[in-house]
Amino acid sequence: MDEHISPVALEKAYRLLNHGPTVLVSAEHDGVDNVMAAAWACALDFSPPKITVVLDKQTRTRELVEKSHRFVIQIPNAAQLELTQAVGSASLSDEPEKLLNSGVELFRFDGHEMPFVAGCSAWLACKLIAEPHNQNTYDLFIGEVVAAWADDRVFQNGHWNFENADPKWRSLHYIAGGHYYAIGEALVAANGDEH
């Protein structure tokens, strides 16, 4: 494991998604790993921490999530722009070498038999909270975050630190047609706290 990867306290895990980044969703079942990009993911609850993500019926990752009842949400960064676009554009069903062709390197955290994408800024290991109506009607999946980690070069003491990190660590925000923004400058309201 990379020396810069540190655990994130579960009560702070929602902060990994609070700024609305594009995410990578990974899952594994019966020896098959897959990763897809998703633009619609957000924090849902604090305790226990929960997240939501939209997974289209056409995706192979969704099938793996439904069969394994677990998945990983990870925060890719500007250095992973091409990888993010590639896994969001290709289907494992059509391209069996999708992960290899997209430059995805997977690893595992001890105690978590899920595929994690190397090089991301943060990872949230989730167990599926099955809600068949939401899944079938809205493609909406809910996960309970059971563990979280972040790269301490960009997330420290429970807070993102994009303004002081190398720009390659900035999170991606998808618009459409391969067009993304990287997160911008930090602004603090007069009556807010710094973090």
mmCIF file of C-alpha atoms in Angstrom:
data_model
loop_
_atom_site.group_PDB
_atom_site.id
_atom_site.type_symbol
_atom_site.label_atom_id
_atom_site.label_comp_id
_atom_site.label_asym_id
_atom_site.label_seq_id
_atom_site.Cartn_x
_atom_site.Cartn_y
_atom_site.Cartn_z
ATOM 1 C CA MET A 1 0.000 0.000 0.000
ATOM 2 C CA ASP A 2 1.180 3.534 -0.815
ATOM 3 C CA GLU A 3 2.762 5.314 2.168
ATOM 4 C CA HIS A 4 0.552 8.377 1.526
ATOM 5 C CA ILE A 5 -2.740 6.500 1.932
ATOM 6 C CA SER A 6 -4.292 7.094 5.347
ATOM 7 C CA PRO A 7 -7.549 5.898 6.911
ATOM 8 C CA VAL A 8 -10.368 8.452 7.104
ATOM 9 C CA ALA A 9 -12.600 8.393 10.188
ATOM 10 C CA LEU A 10 -16.070 7.222 9.184
ATOM 11 C CA GLU A 11 -17.675 10.326 10.702
ATOM 12 C CA LYS A 12 -15.658 12.404 8.186
ATOM 13 C CA ALA A 13 -16.192 10.076 5.174
ATOM 14 C CA TYR A 14 -19.035 12.210 3.757
ATOM 15 C CA ARG A 15 -16.513 15.000 3.175
ATOM 16 C CA LEU A 16 -14.816 12.901 0.521
ATOM 17 C CA LEU A 17 -17.929 13.358 -1.689
ATOM 18 C CA ASN A 18 -19.364 16.640 -0.437
ATOM 19 C CA HIS A 19 -17.810 18.713 -3.217
ATOM 20 C CA GLY A 20 -19.604 16.779 -5.977
ATOM 21 C CA PRO A 21 -16.773 15.044 -7.856
ATOM 22 C CA THR A 22 -17.007 12.543 -10.665
ATOM 23 C CA VAL A 23 -16.318 9.137 -9.124
ATOM 24 C CA LEU A 24 -15.074 5.742 -10.190
ATOM 25 C CA VAL A 25 -17.220 2.806 -9.100
ATOM 26 C CA SER A 26 -15.546 -0.579 -8.875
ATOM 27 C CA ALA A 27 -16.898 -3.990 -7.995
ATOM 28 C CA GLU A 28 -16.004 -7.676 -8.201
ATOM 29 C CA HIS A 29 -17.970 -10.895 -8.359
ATOM 30 C CA ASP A 30 -16.880 -14.427 -9.134
ATOM 31 C CA GLY A 31 -13.393 -13.341 -10.225
ATOM 32 C CA VAL A 32 -14.575 -10.530 -12.531
ATOM 33 C CA ASP A 33 -13.437 -6.967 -11.715
ATOM 34 C CA ASN A 34 -14.806 -3.831 -13.337
ATOM 35 C CA VAL A 35 -14.574 -0.061 -12.979
ATOM 36 C CA MET A 36 -16.878 2.614 -14.381
ATOM 37 C CA ALA A 37 -17.102 6.375 -14.081
ATOM 38 C CA ALA A 38 -20.213 7.958 -12.558
ATOM 39 C CA ALA A 39 -21.159 11.619 -12.374
ATOM 40 C CA TRP A 40 -24.135 11.213 -10.049
ATOM 41 C CA ALA A 41 -22.894 10.236 -6.595
ATOM 42 C CA CYS A 42 -23.366 12.001 -3.288
ATOM 43 C CA ALA A 43 -23.249 11.684 0.488
ATOM 44 C CA LEU A 44 -26.562 10.657 2.032
ATOM 45 C CA ASP A 45 -26.086 10.272 5.793
ATOM 46 C CA PHE A 46 -23.542 10.708 8.594
ATOM 47 C CA SER A 47 -23.990 7.867 11.042
ATOM 48 C CA PRO A 48 -23.547 5.332 9.757
ATOM 49 C CA PRO A 49 -22.199 7.093 6.680
ATOM 50 C CA LYS A 50 -24.145 6.332 3.511
ATOM 51 C CA ILE A 51 -23.769 7.345 -0.111
ATOM 52 C CA THR A 52 -25.891 7.155 -3.258
ATOM 53 C CA VAL A 53 -24.783 6.497 -6.819
ATOM 54 C CA VAL A 54 -26.689 6.075 -10.070
ATOM 55 C CA LEU A 55 -25.724 2.898 -11.980
ATOM 56 C CA ASP A 56 -27.428 2.408 -15.331
ATOM 57 C CA LYS A 57 -29.026 -0.964 -16.082
ATOM 58 C CA GLN A 58 -26.719 -1.392 -19.084
ATOM 59 C CA THR A 59 -23.508 -1.385 -17.042
ATOM 60 C CA ARG A 60 -21.576 -4.488 -16.110
ATOM 61 C CA THR A 61 -20.462 -2.839 -12.868
ATOM 62 C CA ARG A 62 -24.092 -2.655 -11.750
ATOM 63 C CA GLU A 63 -24.447 -6.401 -12.317
ATOM 64 C CA LEU A 64 -21.338 -7.030 -10.196
ATOM 65 C CA VAL A 65 -22.665 -4.764 -7.412
ATOM 66 C CA GLU A 66 -26.040 -6.509 -7.411
ATOM 67 C CA LYS A 67 -24.396 -9.933 -7.179
ATOM 68 C CA SER A 68 -21.660 -9.112 -4.636
ATOM 69 C CA HIS A 69 -23.599 -6.556 -2.525
ATOM 70 C CA ARG A 70 -20.502 -4.383 -2.215
ATOM 71 C CA PHE A 71 -18.646 -1.737 -4.182
ATOM 72 C CA VAL A 72 -16.005 0.966 -3.959
ATOM 73 C CA ILE A 73 -16.457 4.655 -4.689
ATOM 74 C CA GLN A 74 -13.178 6.382 -5.427
ATOM 75 C CA ILE A 75 -12.299 9.982 -6.236
ATOM 76 C CA PRO A 76 -10.168 10.224 -9.377
ATOM 77 C CA ASN A 77 -8.040 13.290 -9.975
ATOM 78 C CA ALA A 78 -6.823 15.480 -12.838
ATOM 79 C CA ALA A 79 -3.878 13.132 -13.429
ATOM 80 C CA GLN A 80 -6.463 10.400 -14.159
ATOM 81 C CA LEU A 81 -8.547 12.353 -16.682
ATOM 82 C CA GLU A 82 -7.936 9.957 -19.600
ATOM 83 C CA LEU A 83 -8.419 6.874 -17.409
ATOM 84 C CA THR A 84 -11.715 8.287 -16.092
ATOM 85 C CA GLN A 85 -12.990 9.045 -19.580
ATOM 86 C CA ALA A 86 -11.893 5.625 -20.848
ATOM 87 C CA VAL A 87 -13.643 3.577 -18.134
ATOM 88 C CA GLY A 88 -16.728 5.768 -18.523
ATOM 89 C CA SER A 89 -16.849 5.230 -22.291
ATOM 90 C CA ALA A 90 -16.055 1.531 -22.703
ATOM 91 C CA SER A 91 -18.099 -1.482 -21.631
ATOM 92 C CA LEU A 92 -16.554 -4.643 -20.215
ATOM 93 C CA SER A 93 -19.234 -6.590 -22.098
ATOM 94 C CA ASP A 94 -17.923 -5.256 -25.436
ATOM 95 C CA GLU A 95 -14.259 -4.902 -24.504
ATOM 96 C CA PRO A 96 -12.975 -7.714 -22.252
ATOM 97 C CA GLU A 97 -9.596 -5.918 -21.920
ATOM 98 C CA LYS A 98 -11.283 -2.645 -20.859
ATOM 99 C CA LEU A 99 -9.314 -2.195 -17.630
ATOM 100 C CA LEU A 100 -5.976 -3.010 -19.220
ATOM 101 C CA ASN A 101 -6.686 -0.765 -22.212
ATOM 102 C CA SER A 102 -7.785 2.060 -19.906
ATOM 103 C CA GLY A 103 -4.612 1.909 -17.802
ATOM 104 C CA VAL A 104 -6.422 0.819 -14.627
ATOM 105 C CA GLU A 105 -4.254 -0.671 -11.900
ATOM 106 C CA LEU A 106 -6.189 -2.386 -9.129
ATOM 107 C CA PHE A 107 -5.168 -3.223 -5.576
ATOM 108 C CA ARG A 108 -6.862 -4.580 -2.431
ATOM 109 C CA PHE A 109 -6.923 -3.250 1.118
ATOM 110 C CA ASP A 110 -6.497 -5.902 3.803
ATOM 111 C CA GLY A 111 -9.879 -7.132 4.970
ATOM 112 C CA HIS A 112 -11.746 -5.768 1.943
ATOM 113 C CA GLU A 113 -12.143 -8.140 -0.995
ATOM 114 C CA MET A 114 -13.030 -5.420 -3.467
ATOM 115 C CA PRO A 115 -11.007 -3.873 -6.291
ATOM 116 C CA PHE A 116 -9.609 -0.410 -5.545
ATOM 117 C CA VAL A 117 -8.224 1.817 -8.320
ATOM 118 C CA ALA A 118 -4.623 2.893 -7.694
ATOM 119 C CA GLY A 119 -3.688 6.561 -7.967
ATOM 120 C CA CYS A 120 -7.013 8.013 -6.812
ATOM 121 C CA SER A 121 -7.304 10.696 -4.148
ATOM 122 C CA ALA A 122 -9.773 8.784 -1.948
ATOM 123 C CA TRP A 123 -11.602 5.464 -1.608
ATOM 124 C CA LEU A 124 -14.861 4.520 0.144
ATOM 125 C CA ALA A 125 -15.571 0.805 0.633
ATOM 126 C CA CYS A 126 -19.338 0.259 0.687
ATOM 127 C CA LYS A 127 -21.792 -2.514 1.398
ATOM 128 C CA LEU A 128 -24.977 -2.347 -0.625
ATOM 129 C CA ILE A 129 -28.178 -1.433 1.179
ATOM 130 C CA ALA A 130 -30.594 -3.264 -1.094
ATOM 131 C CA GLU A 131 -33.523 -1.115 -2.184
ATOM 132 C CA PRO A 132 -34.922 -3.011 -5.203
ATOM 133 C CA HIS A 133 -37.597 -0.395 -5.998
ATOM 134 C CA ASN A 134 -35.053 2.469 -6.138
ATOM 135 C CA GLN A 135 -32.555 0.324 -8.055
ATOM 136 C CA ASN A 136 -35.061 -0.875 -10.666
ATOM 137 C CA THR A 137 -37.060 2.340 -11.038
ATOM 138 C CA TYR A 138 -34.386 5.027 -10.664
ATOM 139 C CA ASP A 139 -31.068 3.142 -11.077
ATOM 140 C CA LEU A 140 -30.285 4.543 -7.606
ATOM 141 C CA PHE A 141 -28.006 2.512 -5.343
ATOM 142 C CA ILE A 142 -27.381 3.173 -1.658
ATOM 143 C CA GLY A 143 -24.228 2.046 0.079
ATOM 144 C CA GLU A 144 -23.127 2.115 3.684
ATOM 145 C CA VAL A 145 -19.520 3.222 3.934
ATOM 146 C CA VAL A 146 -17.681 0.589 5.976
ATOM 147 C CA ALA A 147 -14.155 2.009 5.553
ATOM 148 C CA ALA A 148 -12.533 5.024 3.898
ATOM 149 C CA TRP A 149 -9.044 6.166 2.974
ATOM 150 C CA ALA A 150 -7.502 9.222 1.335
ATOM 151 C CA ASP A 151 -4.137 10.309 0.000
ATOM 152 C CA ASP A 152 -2.642 12.625 2.602
ATOM 153 C CA ARG A 153 -1.049 14.773 -0.091
ATOM 154 C CA VAL A 154 -4.522 16.210 -0.748
ATOM 155 C CA PHE A 155 -6.755 15.208 2.227
ATOM 156 C CA GLN A 156 -5.568 15.777 5.800
ATOM 157 C CA ASN A 157 -7.218 15.988 9.196
ATOM 158 C CA GLY A 158 -10.653 15.324 7.742
ATOM 159 C CA HIS A 159 -10.431 18.065 5.071
ATOM 160 C CA TRP A 160 -9.564 18.441 1.409
ATOM 161 C CA ASN A 161 -6.499 20.594 0.825
ATOM 162 C CA PHE A 162 -6.722 21.161 -2.948
ATOM 163 C CA GLU A 163 -5.416 24.726 -2.746
ATOM 164 C CA ASN A 164 -2.051 23.600 -1.342
ATOM 165 C CA ALA A 165 -1.640 20.337 -3.256
ATOM 166 C CA ASP A 166 -0.133 19.753 -6.670
ATOM 167 C CA PRO A 167 -2.854 20.566 -9.284
ATOM 168 C CA LYS A 168 -2.727 16.943 -10.507
ATOM 169 C CA TRP A 169 -4.648 16.010 -7.304
ATOM 170 C CA ARG A 170 -7.655 18.217 -8.114
ATOM 171 C CA SER A 171 -10.918 16.323 -8.392
ATOM 172 C CA LEU A 172 -12.733 16.001 -11.727
ATOM 173 C CA HIS A 173 -16.260 17.312 -12.335
ATOM 174 C CA TYR A 174 -17.947 15.948 -15.458
ATOM 175 C CA ILE A 175 -20.089 18.170 -17.662
ATOM 176 C CA ALA A 176 -20.783 16.254 -20.920
ATOM 177 C CA GLY A 177 -19.098 14.882 -24.030
ATOM 178 C CA GLY A 178 -15.682 14.312 -22.456
ATOM 179 C CA HIS A 179 -15.642 17.829 -20.932
ATOM 180 C CA TYR A 180 -14.624 18.108 -17.259
ATOM 181 C CA TYR A 181 -13.623 20.826 -14.838
ATOM 182 C CA ALA A 182 -11.018 20.428 -12.118
ATOM 183 C CA ILE A 183 -12.018 21.857 -8.744
ATOM 184 C CA GLY A 184 -11.094 25.529 -8.424
ATOM 185 C CA GLU A 185 -9.892 27.893 -5.748
ATOM 186 C CA ALA A 186 -10.909 27.724 -2.106
ATOM 187 C CA LEU A 187 -13.303 30.396 -0.780
ATOM 188 C CA VAL A 188 -14.247 30.794 2.881
ATOM 189 C CA ALA A 189 -17.366 32.701 3.972
ATOM 190 C CA ALA A 190 -16.823 35.401 6.614
ATOM 191 C CA ASN A 191 -18.991 33.592 9.167
ATOM 192 C CA GLY A 192 -17.683 30.129 8.278
ATOM 193 C CA ASP A 193 -14.760 28.274 9.721
ATOM 194 C CA GLU A 194 -11.671 27.409 7.715
ATOM 195 C CA HIS A 195 -12.577 23.693 7.790
#
